[in-house]
XYZ file of C-alpha atoms in Angstrom:
672
model
C 58.067 31.361 30.230
C 56.582 32.717 27.021
C 58.864 34.703 24.694
C 56.557 37.141 22.997
C 59.016 39.060 20.821
C 59.395 37.818 17.251
C 63.138 38.404 16.992
C 63.782 35.706 19.625
C 63.074 33.092 16.967
C 65.899 34.439 14.809
C 68.628 33.438 17.253
C 69.945 30.083 18.398
C 68.368 30.275 21.842
C 65.678 28.201 20.137
C 68.016 26.201 17.920
C 68.557 23.045 19.949
C 67.004 20.997 17.176
C 69.980 19.239 15.652
C 68.092 15.970 15.546
C 65.605 17.531 13.136
C 68.287 18.708 10.688
C 67.509 22.407 11.082
C 71.027 23.389 12.184
C 74.432 21.729 12.513
C 75.792 20.951 15.986
C 76.876 24.077 17.913
C 75.687 26.368 15.116
C 76.091 29.989 16.142
C 74.874 31.897 13.090
C 71.330 33.314 13.369
C 70.678 32.337 9.764
C 70.302 28.687 10.776
C 66.949 29.489 12.368
C 65.530 29.996 8.860
C 67.131 27.176 6.880
C 67.287 23.393 6.859
C 70.359 21.369 5.931
C 69.734 18.891 3.117
C 71.355 15.489 3.673
C 73.320 16.909 6.590
C 75.537 19.160 4.473
C 76.297 22.800 5.228
C 76.629 23.662 1.541
C 73.143 22.497 0.604
C 70.476 24.415 2.511
C 66.712 24.697 1.964
C 64.926 27.965 2.801
C 62.117 27.448 5.328
C 59.842 29.947 3.578
C 60.058 29.418 -0.201
C 61.631 25.920 0.059
C 64.315 26.840 -2.477
C 67.433 24.652 -2.176
C 70.578 26.803 -2.202
C 73.699 25.077 -3.493
C 77.086 26.392 -2.353
C 77.873 29.475 -0.319
C 76.655 27.951 2.924
C 74.742 29.981 5.466
C 76.031 33.304 4.051
C 74.263 32.612 0.757
C 71.030 31.779 2.614
C 71.182 35.098 4.496
C 71.682 36.982 1.233
C 68.655 35.119 -0.104
C 66.551 36.118 2.927
C 67.801 39.719 2.999
C 66.950 40.222 -0.706
C 70.540 40.870 -1.818
C 70.742 40.227 -5.553
C 73.833 38.904 -7.319
C 74.777 35.533 -5.862
C 71.246 34.232 -5.299
C 67.643 35.145 -6.097
C 65.766 36.941 -3.289
C 63.186 35.006 -1.269
C 59.638 36.077 -2.115
C 58.008 34.365 0.884
C 60.167 35.545 3.797
C 58.212 37.508 6.477
C 59.062 41.200 6.491
C 60.282 41.203 10.105
C 62.671 38.296 9.427
C 63.958 40.066 6.308
C 64.674 43.232 8.316
C 66.421 41.251 11.060
C 68.738 39.513 8.594
C 69.459 42.823 6.840
C 70.354 44.361 10.211
C 72.537 41.359 11.018
C 74.454 41.670 7.755
C 74.840 45.418 8.294
C 76.122 44.804 11.821
C 78.820 42.458 10.457
C 80.069 45.248 8.195
C 80.293 47.609 11.195
C 82.188 44.983 13.185
C 84.672 44.594 10.332
C 85.332 48.353 10.360
C 85.845 48.279 14.136
C 88.388 45.487 13.815
C 90.302 47.427 11.186
C 90.650 50.353 13.615
C 92.253 48.012 16.172
C 91.319 46.802 19.611
C 93.477 49.096 21.720
C 90.711 51.442 22.851
C 88.375 48.513 23.434
C 90.864 46.795 25.718
C 91.364 49.955 27.733
C 87.617 50.425 28.179
C 87.147 46.891 29.431
C 88.561 47.311 32.953
C 86.522 50.358 34.034
C 83.409 48.800 32.535
C 83.699 45.630 34.607
C 84.778 47.517 37.718
C 81.789 49.856 37.546
C 79.153 47.432 36.304
C 80.108 44.208 38.100
C 82.705 45.117 40.720
C 84.379 41.690 40.350
C 88.109 41.133 40.018
C 87.603 37.821 38.228
C 85.831 39.498 35.359
C 88.634 42.061 34.985
C 91.177 39.298 34.825
C 89.220 37.482 32.165
C 88.884 40.491 29.872
C 92.396 40.285 28.268
C 91.692 36.643 27.498
C 88.481 37.606 25.787
C 90.299 40.243 23.717
C 93.005 37.732 22.833
C 90.434 35.123 21.830
C 88.651 37.705 19.710
C 91.960 38.477 17.940
C 92.505 34.774 17.268
C 88.999 34.476 15.894
C 89.588 37.463 13.595
C 92.810 36.039 12.134
C 91.335 32.619 11.526
C 87.983 33.386 9.953
C 86.156 30.840 7.795
C 88.251 27.821 6.850
C 91.619 29.418 7.660
C 91.781 27.736 11.087
C 94.593 25.245 10.840
C 93.976 21.691 12.056
C 96.986 22.061 14.291
C 95.484 24.971 16.266
C 96.242 24.379 19.911
C 93.526 23.032 22.203
C 94.037 26.004 24.469
C 93.175 28.506 21.707
C 90.138 26.512 20.671
C 88.984 26.409 24.280
C 89.292 30.198 24.499
C 87.199 30.560 21.405
C 84.609 28.132 22.705
C 84.380 30.006 26.001
C 83.897 33.308 24.230
C 81.219 32.003 21.860
C 79.451 29.164 23.709
C 76.180 29.709 21.859
C 74.763 32.688 20.022
C 71.963 33.231 22.479
C 70.779 36.808 23.033
C 72.506 36.856 26.446
C 75.810 35.558 25.080
C 75.881 38.004 22.175
C 74.913 40.869 24.453
C 77.849 40.114 26.751
C 80.251 40.233 23.784
C 78.976 43.616 22.647
C 78.933 44.993 26.193
C 82.486 43.882 26.942
C 83.774 46.210 24.206
C 81.478 49.098 25.083
C 82.905 52.124 26.832
C 81.689 53.236 30.211
C 80.361 56.382 28.571
C 78.207 54.377 26.142
C 76.899 52.228 28.990
C 75.926 55.359 30.933
C 74.186 56.709 27.832
C 72.245 53.456 27.501
C 71.201 53.636 31.169
C 70.038 57.227 30.723
C 68.114 56.313 27.560
C 66.185 53.652 29.503
C 65.619 56.044 32.406
C 64.350 58.871 30.176
C 61.904 56.509 28.478
C 60.501 55.296 31.803
C 60.240 58.834 33.226
C 58.604 60.308 30.138
C 56.172 57.422 29.586
C 55.279 57.194 33.293
C 56.326 53.544 33.551
C 56.330 52.405 37.221
C 59.777 51.713 38.685
C 58.548 48.210 39.578
C 58.635 47.412 35.855
C 62.418 47.072 36.225
C 61.759 43.991 38.405
C 59.999 42.226 35.538
C 61.463 38.923 34.406
C 61.282 40.245 30.850
C 63.057 43.579 31.452
C 66.625 42.264 31.121
C 65.461 39.707 28.574
C 64.299 42.586 26.370
C 67.666 44.360 26.694
C 69.598 41.190 25.856
C 67.496 40.544 22.760
C 67.985 44.115 21.486
C 71.742 43.898 22.089
C 71.840 40.594 20.206
C 70.287 42.169 17.106
C 72.920 44.900 17.134
C 73.008 48.509 15.863
C 70.126 49.666 13.732
C 67.382 47.783 15.555
C 64.079 49.622 15.358
C 61.717 49.265 18.303
C 58.212 47.929 17.522
C 55.763 50.589 16.497
C 52.564 51.552 18.285
C 50.546 49.614 15.699
C 52.769 46.522 15.916
C 52.493 46.372 19.696
C 48.706 46.584 19.641
C 48.398 44.472 16.506
C 50.490 41.566 15.270
C 52.776 41.331 18.315
C 49.817 41.255 20.699
C 48.124 38.626 18.534
C 51.255 36.521 18.535
C 51.584 36.872 22.320
C 47.986 35.720 22.735
C 48.797 32.653 20.636
C 51.996 31.930 22.572
C 50.350 32.301 25.967
C 47.321 30.394 24.741
C 49.612 27.540 23.728
C 50.988 27.254 27.252
C 47.497 27.476 28.703
C 46.442 24.673 26.372
C 49.220 22.473 27.782
C 47.835 23.006 31.274
C 44.292 22.389 30.038
C 45.275 18.928 28.825
C 46.269 17.973 32.375
C 42.850 18.928 33.776
C 41.320 15.670 32.581
C 43.771 13.683 34.730
C 44.157 15.829 37.847
C 40.939 17.816 37.669
C 41.069 21.545 38.405
C 39.809 24.237 40.757
C 38.046 27.301 39.373
C 38.878 30.310 41.552
C 36.827 33.512 41.640
C 38.807 36.505 42.879
C 36.477 39.394 43.764
C 38.116 42.795 44.029
C 37.150 46.456 43.906
C 38.929 48.821 41.526
C 39.925 52.433 42.152
C 36.519 53.690 41.049
C 34.631 51.425 43.471
C 33.456 48.949 40.834
C 33.477 45.205 41.473
C 35.614 43.107 39.119
C 35.717 39.302 39.116
C 38.875 37.560 37.908
C 38.515 33.878 37.048
C 41.532 31.582 37.428
C 41.903 27.835 36.910
C 44.302 25.962 39.177
C 45.928 22.560 38.705
C 49.211 21.190 40.121
C 51.073 22.071 36.914
C 50.144 25.742 37.103
C 47.444 28.391 37.254
C 45.727 29.963 34.244
C 43.969 33.310 34.079
C 40.723 32.659 32.226
C 38.988 36.030 32.008
C 37.626 38.935 34.015
C 34.082 40.259 34.317
C 32.587 43.538 35.485
C 30.202 42.589 38.314
C 29.034 45.831 39.937
C 25.564 45.524 38.430
C 25.119 41.835 39.300
C 26.984 41.581 42.627
C 23.724 41.540 44.625
C 21.882 39.153 42.303
C 22.331 35.446 42.999
C 20.717 34.480 39.685
C 22.921 36.816 37.659
C 26.055 35.516 39.377
C 24.889 31.950 38.801
C 24.511 32.671 35.088
C 28.054 34.068 34.961
C 29.437 31.081 36.874
C 27.658 28.664 34.517
C 29.327 30.297 31.506
C 32.728 29.861 33.168
C 32.004 26.211 33.975
C 31.054 25.559 30.360
C 34.261 27.210 29.182
C 36.428 25.063 31.470
C 34.383 21.880 31.066
C 32.156 20.493 33.866
C 33.942 17.121 33.813
C 37.288 18.804 34.498
C 36.184 20.753 37.563
C 36.512 19.307 41.060
C 36.297 22.472 43.149
C 34.697 25.894 42.541
C 36.102 28.453 44.996
C 34.619 31.854 45.906
C 34.615 34.035 49.016
C 31.845 33.870 51.625
C 29.884 36.941 50.538
C 26.218 35.800 50.817
C 25.292 36.166 47.129
C 28.486 34.436 45.962
C 28.028 31.638 48.481
C 24.398 31.149 47.405
C 25.326 31.183 43.706
C 28.133 28.687 44.363
C 25.807 26.248 46.114
C 23.194 26.552 43.346
C 25.942 25.885 40.820
C 26.974 22.748 42.722
C 23.348 21.566 42.881
C 22.878 22.149 39.152
C 25.848 20.035 37.990
C 26.253 17.630 40.949
C 29.706 16.610 39.632
C 31.913 19.016 41.600
C 31.923 20.963 44.864
C 31.669 24.599 45.835
C 33.883 25.711 48.709
C 34.802 28.982 50.365
C 38.269 30.506 49.948
C 40.447 29.302 52.824
C 42.390 32.560 53.159
C 39.126 34.521 53.270
C 37.749 32.234 56.023
C 40.873 32.520 58.189
C 40.732 36.289 57.754
C 37.062 36.187 58.723
C 37.938 34.307 61.931
C 40.561 36.919 62.818
C 38.149 39.730 61.974
C 35.423 38.345 64.269
C 37.894 37.743 67.106
C 39.192 41.287 66.554
C 35.720 42.650 67.360
C 35.983 41.479 70.966
C 36.550 44.476 73.235
C 39.893 43.445 74.700
C 41.326 42.494 71.278
C 39.920 45.583 69.596
C 41.620 47.831 72.162
C 44.897 45.941 71.762
C 44.902 46.298 67.975
C 44.124 50.030 68.295
C 47.183 50.520 70.532
C 49.397 48.534 68.144
C 48.157 50.690 65.280
C 49.060 53.872 67.167
C 52.592 52.540 67.715
C 53.159 51.694 64.062
C 51.594 54.898 62.735
C 53.696 57.097 65.003
C 56.945 55.288 64.169
C 56.409 55.111 60.411
C 55.127 58.684 60.093
C 58.361 60.141 61.511
C 61.644 59.412 59.759
C 63.853 60.092 62.787
C 61.795 57.765 64.987
C 61.777 55.092 62.273
C 65.575 55.210 61.974
C 65.903 55.010 65.763
C 63.672 51.923 65.798
C 65.637 50.230 63.013
C 68.865 50.755 64.926
C 67.332 48.850 67.836
C 65.824 46.070 65.677
C 68.879 45.527 63.490
C 67.270 47.125 60.447
C 64.114 45.008 60.619
C 60.580 46.398 60.388
C 57.735 45.777 62.798
C 55.000 46.142 60.175
C 54.399 42.810 58.448
C 52.112 42.234 55.482
C 50.107 39.076 54.810
C 47.755 38.071 52.003
C 44.721 39.397 53.885
C 43.949 42.561 55.879
C 43.297 41.161 59.356
C 46.088 38.631 59.034
C 48.429 41.600 58.450
C 47.152 43.220 61.670
C 47.854 40.155 63.813
C 51.148 39.411 62.042
C 52.285 42.959 62.869
C 51.148 42.456 66.473
C 53.223 39.276 66.585
C 56.211 41.237 65.233
C 55.770 43.975 67.867
C 55.746 41.326 70.603
C 58.978 39.815 69.266
C 60.676 43.238 69.531
C 59.387 43.964 73.030
C 62.882 44.462 74.460
C 64.111 46.619 71.561
C 61.042 48.883 71.670
C 61.231 49.220 75.447
C 64.901 50.242 75.229
C 64.139 52.656 72.414
C 61.442 54.593 74.290
C 63.496 54.744 77.500
C 66.817 55.662 75.859
C 68.606 58.988 76.241
C 68.250 59.635 72.513
C 64.484 59.409 72.794
C 64.284 61.471 75.971
C 66.334 64.291 74.430
C 64.330 64.374 71.189
C 61.468 66.752 70.459
C 59.227 63.748 69.706
C 59.301 62.693 73.365
C 57.637 66.006 74.241
C 54.833 65.690 71.717
C 51.470 64.357 72.843
C 51.516 61.466 70.355
C 55.052 60.533 71.413
C 54.136 60.544 75.094
C 51.089 58.307 74.464
C 53.059 55.784 72.429
C 55.862 55.671 75.008
C 53.299 55.005 77.747
C 51.843 52.109 75.753
C 55.262 50.550 75.185
C 56.263 50.651 78.859
C 52.854 49.419 80.063
C 53.045 45.748 81.228
C 49.316 45.306 80.566
C 49.851 45.963 76.861
C 52.446 43.206 76.634
C 50.350 40.714 78.602
C 47.484 41.355 76.157
C 49.910 40.779 73.270
C 50.799 37.400 74.761
C 47.108 36.523 75.017
C 46.465 37.513 71.389
C 49.353 35.364 70.176
C 47.802 32.301 71.817
C 44.927 32.246 69.328
C 46.434 34.145 66.376
C 49.670 32.181 65.928
C 47.952 28.847 65.135
C 45.551 30.562 62.704
C 48.392 32.401 60.971
C 50.182 29.041 60.607
C 47.114 27.659 58.792
C 47.074 30.738 56.557
C 50.743 30.187 55.721
C 49.976 26.579 54.768
C 47.153 27.720 52.485
C 49.319 30.378 50.845
C 52.191 27.964 50.177
C 52.118 26.840 46.544
C 54.603 23.974 46.820
C 51.800 21.398 47.170
C 48.028 21.457 46.656
C 46.631 22.510 50.027
C 43.348 20.580 50.105
C 44.986 17.445 51.535
C 46.268 19.299 54.597
C 43.622 21.869 55.539
C 41.388 19.621 57.702
C 44.366 18.362 59.706
C 45.800 21.889 60.007
C 42.556 23.259 61.444
C 42.313 20.417 63.973
C 45.906 21.016 65.077
C 45.295 24.786 65.310
C 42.358 24.269 67.672
C 44.373 21.871 69.845
C 47.251 24.377 69.955
C 44.907 27.114 71.161
C 43.561 24.879 73.931
C 47.102 24.015 75.071
C 48.173 27.691 74.914
C 45.410 28.532 77.407
C 46.451 25.607 79.660
C 43.176 23.759 79.014
C 41.168 26.472 80.764
C 37.877 26.329 78.928
C 36.694 29.680 80.229
C 39.751 31.324 78.640
C 39.819 29.628 75.230
C 36.108 29.014 74.747
C 35.179 32.493 73.369
C 37.799 32.197 70.641
C 37.140 28.561 69.717
C 33.417 29.248 69.403
C 34.129 31.843 66.706
C 36.594 29.544 64.913
C 34.264 26.511 65.028
C 31.288 28.524 63.812
C 33.097 29.822 60.715
C 34.767 26.445 60.077
C 31.462 24.550 60.116
C 29.213 27.157 58.502
C 31.555 28.642 55.908
C 34.785 26.765 55.430
C 34.321 23.017 55.731
C 33.683 20.990 52.572
C 33.376 17.239 51.891
C 36.523 17.656 49.778
C 38.501 18.639 52.874
C 37.365 15.540 54.777
C 37.991 13.165 51.862
C 41.425 14.689 51.169
C 42.296 14.341 54.865
C 41.395 10.635 54.705
C 43.262 10.009 51.424
C 46.447 11.851 52.402
C 48.896 9.011 53.254
C 51.131 11.231 55.404
C 48.138 11.834 57.704
C 46.165 8.576 57.378
C 49.060 6.279 58.311
C 50.125 8.470 61.229
C 49.397 6.690 64.557
C 47.520 9.769 65.798
C 45.011 9.605 62.916
C 41.403 9.077 63.890
C 38.278 9.072 61.778
C 34.750 10.157 62.570
C 31.312 10.475 61.029
C 32.114 13.764 59.270
C 35.165 12.290 57.545
C 33.372 9.113 56.449
C 30.411 11.078 55.118
C 32.722 13.485 53.282
C 34.501 10.591 51.562
C 31.202 9.025 50.442
C 29.922 12.400 49.186
C 33.038 12.771 47.055
C 32.741 9.261 45.626
C 29.102 9.872 44.625
C 29.671 13.346 43.157
C 32.992 12.901 41.383
C 32.205 9.430 40.043
C 28.549 9.310 38.863
C 28.776 5.704 37.585
C 27.275 3.371 40.211
C 29.369 0.303 39.332
C 32.544 2.396 39.573
C 31.417 3.677 42.980
C 31.059 0.063 44.167
C 34.544 -0.738 42.828
C 36.072 2.242 44.661
C 34.455 1.415 48.000
C 35.594 -2.227 47.727
C 39.190 -1.216 46.936
C 39.466 1.336 49.748
C 40.227 -1.532 52.148
C 43.545 -2.177 50.389
C 44.549 1.416 51.161
C 43.396 1.156 54.774
C 45.359 -2.074 55.304
C 48.405 -0.871 53.284
C 48.183 -3.999 51.106
C 49.810 -4.727 47.732
C 51.913 -1.885 46.302
C 50.842 0.305 49.208
C 53.122 -1.831 51.427
C 56.280 -1.497 49.310
C 59.238 -0.035 51.250
C 59.499 2.827 48.755
C 55.775 3.533 49.233
C 56.216 3.611 53.008
C 59.023 6.129 52.686
C 57.100 8.169 50.113
C 54.151 8.775 52.451
C 55.953 11.778 53.940
C 58.256 12.860 51.129
C 55.890 12.794 48.137
C 52.925 15.006 47.378
C 49.792 12.947 48.166
C 48.529 12.926 44.557
C 51.967 11.837 43.304
C 52.038 9.022 45.859
C 48.682 7.715 44.622
C 49.729 7.950 40.981
C 52.778 5.777 41.731
C 51.417 3.087 44.051
C 47.718 2.620 43.245
C 47.971 1.319 39.675
C 46.184 -1.917 40.654
C 43.102 0.100 41.638
C 42.647 2.578 38.730
C 39.204 3.886 39.744
C 40.271 4.586 43.316
C 43.532 6.016 42.019
C 41.773 8.441 39.680
C 39.433 9.623 42.443
C 42.273 10.150 44.921
C 44.465 12.008 42.422
C 41.626 14.332 41.427
C 40.707 15.131 45.052
C 44.285 15.632 46.268
C 45.268 17.858 43.320
C 43.049 20.778 44.326
C 43.567 24.040 46.138
C 41.282 25.366 48.850
C 42.108 29.048 48.446
C 42.165 31.653 45.703
C 45.674 32.204 44.332
C 45.856 35.901 43.591
C 47.792 37.770 40.952
C 48.681 41.454 41.266
C 45.975 43.475 39.553
C 46.679 46.062 36.845
C 43.862 48.496 37.538
C 44.603 50.786 34.586
C 44.001 47.980 32.080
C 41.081 46.531 34.020
C 39.285 49.866 34.205
C 39.721 50.433 30.455
C 38.344 46.983 29.674
C 35.230 47.484 31.786
C 34.657 51.097 30.752
C 31.458 51.764 28.834
C 33.276 54.183 26.514
C 34.935 51.722 24.143
C 34.124 50.051 20.844
C 33.947 46.321 20.222
C 37.366 46.053 18.546
C 39.129 47.972 21.301
C 37.319 45.867 23.913
C 38.651 42.651 22.364
C 42.159 44.076 22.163
C 42.116 45.065 25.841
C 40.784 41.630 26.810
C 43.685 40.094 24.895
C 46.090 42.428 26.682
C 44.749 41.430 30.122
C 44.850 37.744 29.150
C 48.537 38.012 28.203
C 49.393 40.253 31.165
C 47.957 38.008 33.887
C 49.171 34.732 32.414
C 52.713 36.020 31.949
C 52.637 37.115 35.605
C 51.366 33.702 36.708
C 53.989 31.854 34.660
C 56.737 34.041 36.119
C 55.395 33.392 39.628
């Protein structure tokens, strides 16, 4: 993950560079982040900023040099201001620590037990605290070079355990262990007051960087000044853009090998405006590229095409294998025109959107529509009344019946599936004495819901709905899983889903036919792509399965991919001639480790390991099997998005907000 705060660089969390001579082994002083040992000696250190070589005095002299303390050494004229302030604060903190030690450790020891009991609740930590205090006393008595060579191993081990490395987390734990419960409560209240006053959402406390921020501040010590308004929107934002951009650049370098999928996420903000977020996916990670306000061009195929072309040029046409949008008519038309213009990659519809579309169309059938309406009445009644909700949770063991998925209609059918699984619990609930004696059982809404729950017809309709929805929800789960690129599995998953539906209806065509017609129509007209067929063929876990069978669609899809993704005719001939070795499992494909890896390895990884003798075929297979077939979404920050796309902003502010969104989304994606 990206560390965007400048003071992180001042501490040894980033100091594992002994081989470069920047710091001695197990160095714990933050000053080593800014100096380089000369000839491996601690008494001869070169400043990283002005390159002055400081003789004698060790790291303390270097810190005086950086902090601008005159007397023993000349101040550094090149040190950045923020580093200078950090070192000054560090030196000031050491003075405060010395005063604390002179007052004695009695009060600190006494405060240790309630702190650990209240904050951690663990007996082990309480037992360790006297050891920590003892080790701290040993460290105090043997500062500098006063540690005798005959110091016992046990005492050294205590010291090593207390100060393993001077990372922000380690230093924070030292400071916290000697803090009173009162001071910890004050710190908690200070954080709470800030969040309440500034209107920061409570969900911000779940951020990966929330505790990281607290640890870094604790590591700096007393006197740390929070970044100013201007720093946050200026140099710190610029540095974060550079840091995040560096990680994005690492992913970009892999696009040439694995190819990438450009994903267009269309969403509507709180004001009803359409915003397009562009992401780039590859097996190593997903990058947020940029966002665009699309309300004025959403109905124009040509305008969307122009926007898509600019994105393709930014990513690089040779890097792209798949361009993914939803099935909205103008976006679909623009995607196909884009594919026809470049002829080196494919457009495909978002898999999650297509599965949701199948469920939506099936949900329009009268019997299914009525069933979903009844399920909605059950959930609304239960969740709108606290007493009823608590009664339900007692029957379900604390579990909820409402289930959320990545799409709207998938959530409806997933909730229906959940209701069916709690049939017995719900039936007992609405026939129990507690329910009968409650005022809710006398209300009209309560009576209607109770009648639905005890109606056998409702449950038989639930069973029918599960026959077609369960297989489709399983495909959606496969698409949403980010463990492996999904394109190599989607064709097989859809075929298995259709077979499962037929079996669920006991092969009665009159029963399953209405649902399969809807699924087949959307699969053929909207969802299917040559990439899906080629990936199905090139996936070794599927191809070498005895149940595998090919057909005209699969063969044509493979040839389309060869022609589009490899424009060179002689290379196309080479690929088609080498495909036989894969089909016959010849050469390295027949190695025992390759046979075992068919199931255990990701398909693209398998090809990268065992197809070295056929580099052109290998490159094609890796690029095809490294793609996604669905848009990977990131939670949207509407407040920032709306400010970016507002017409009331100047050019400088617009760029700053774009930078902020770029950092925000990519940090979220890296955390994910």
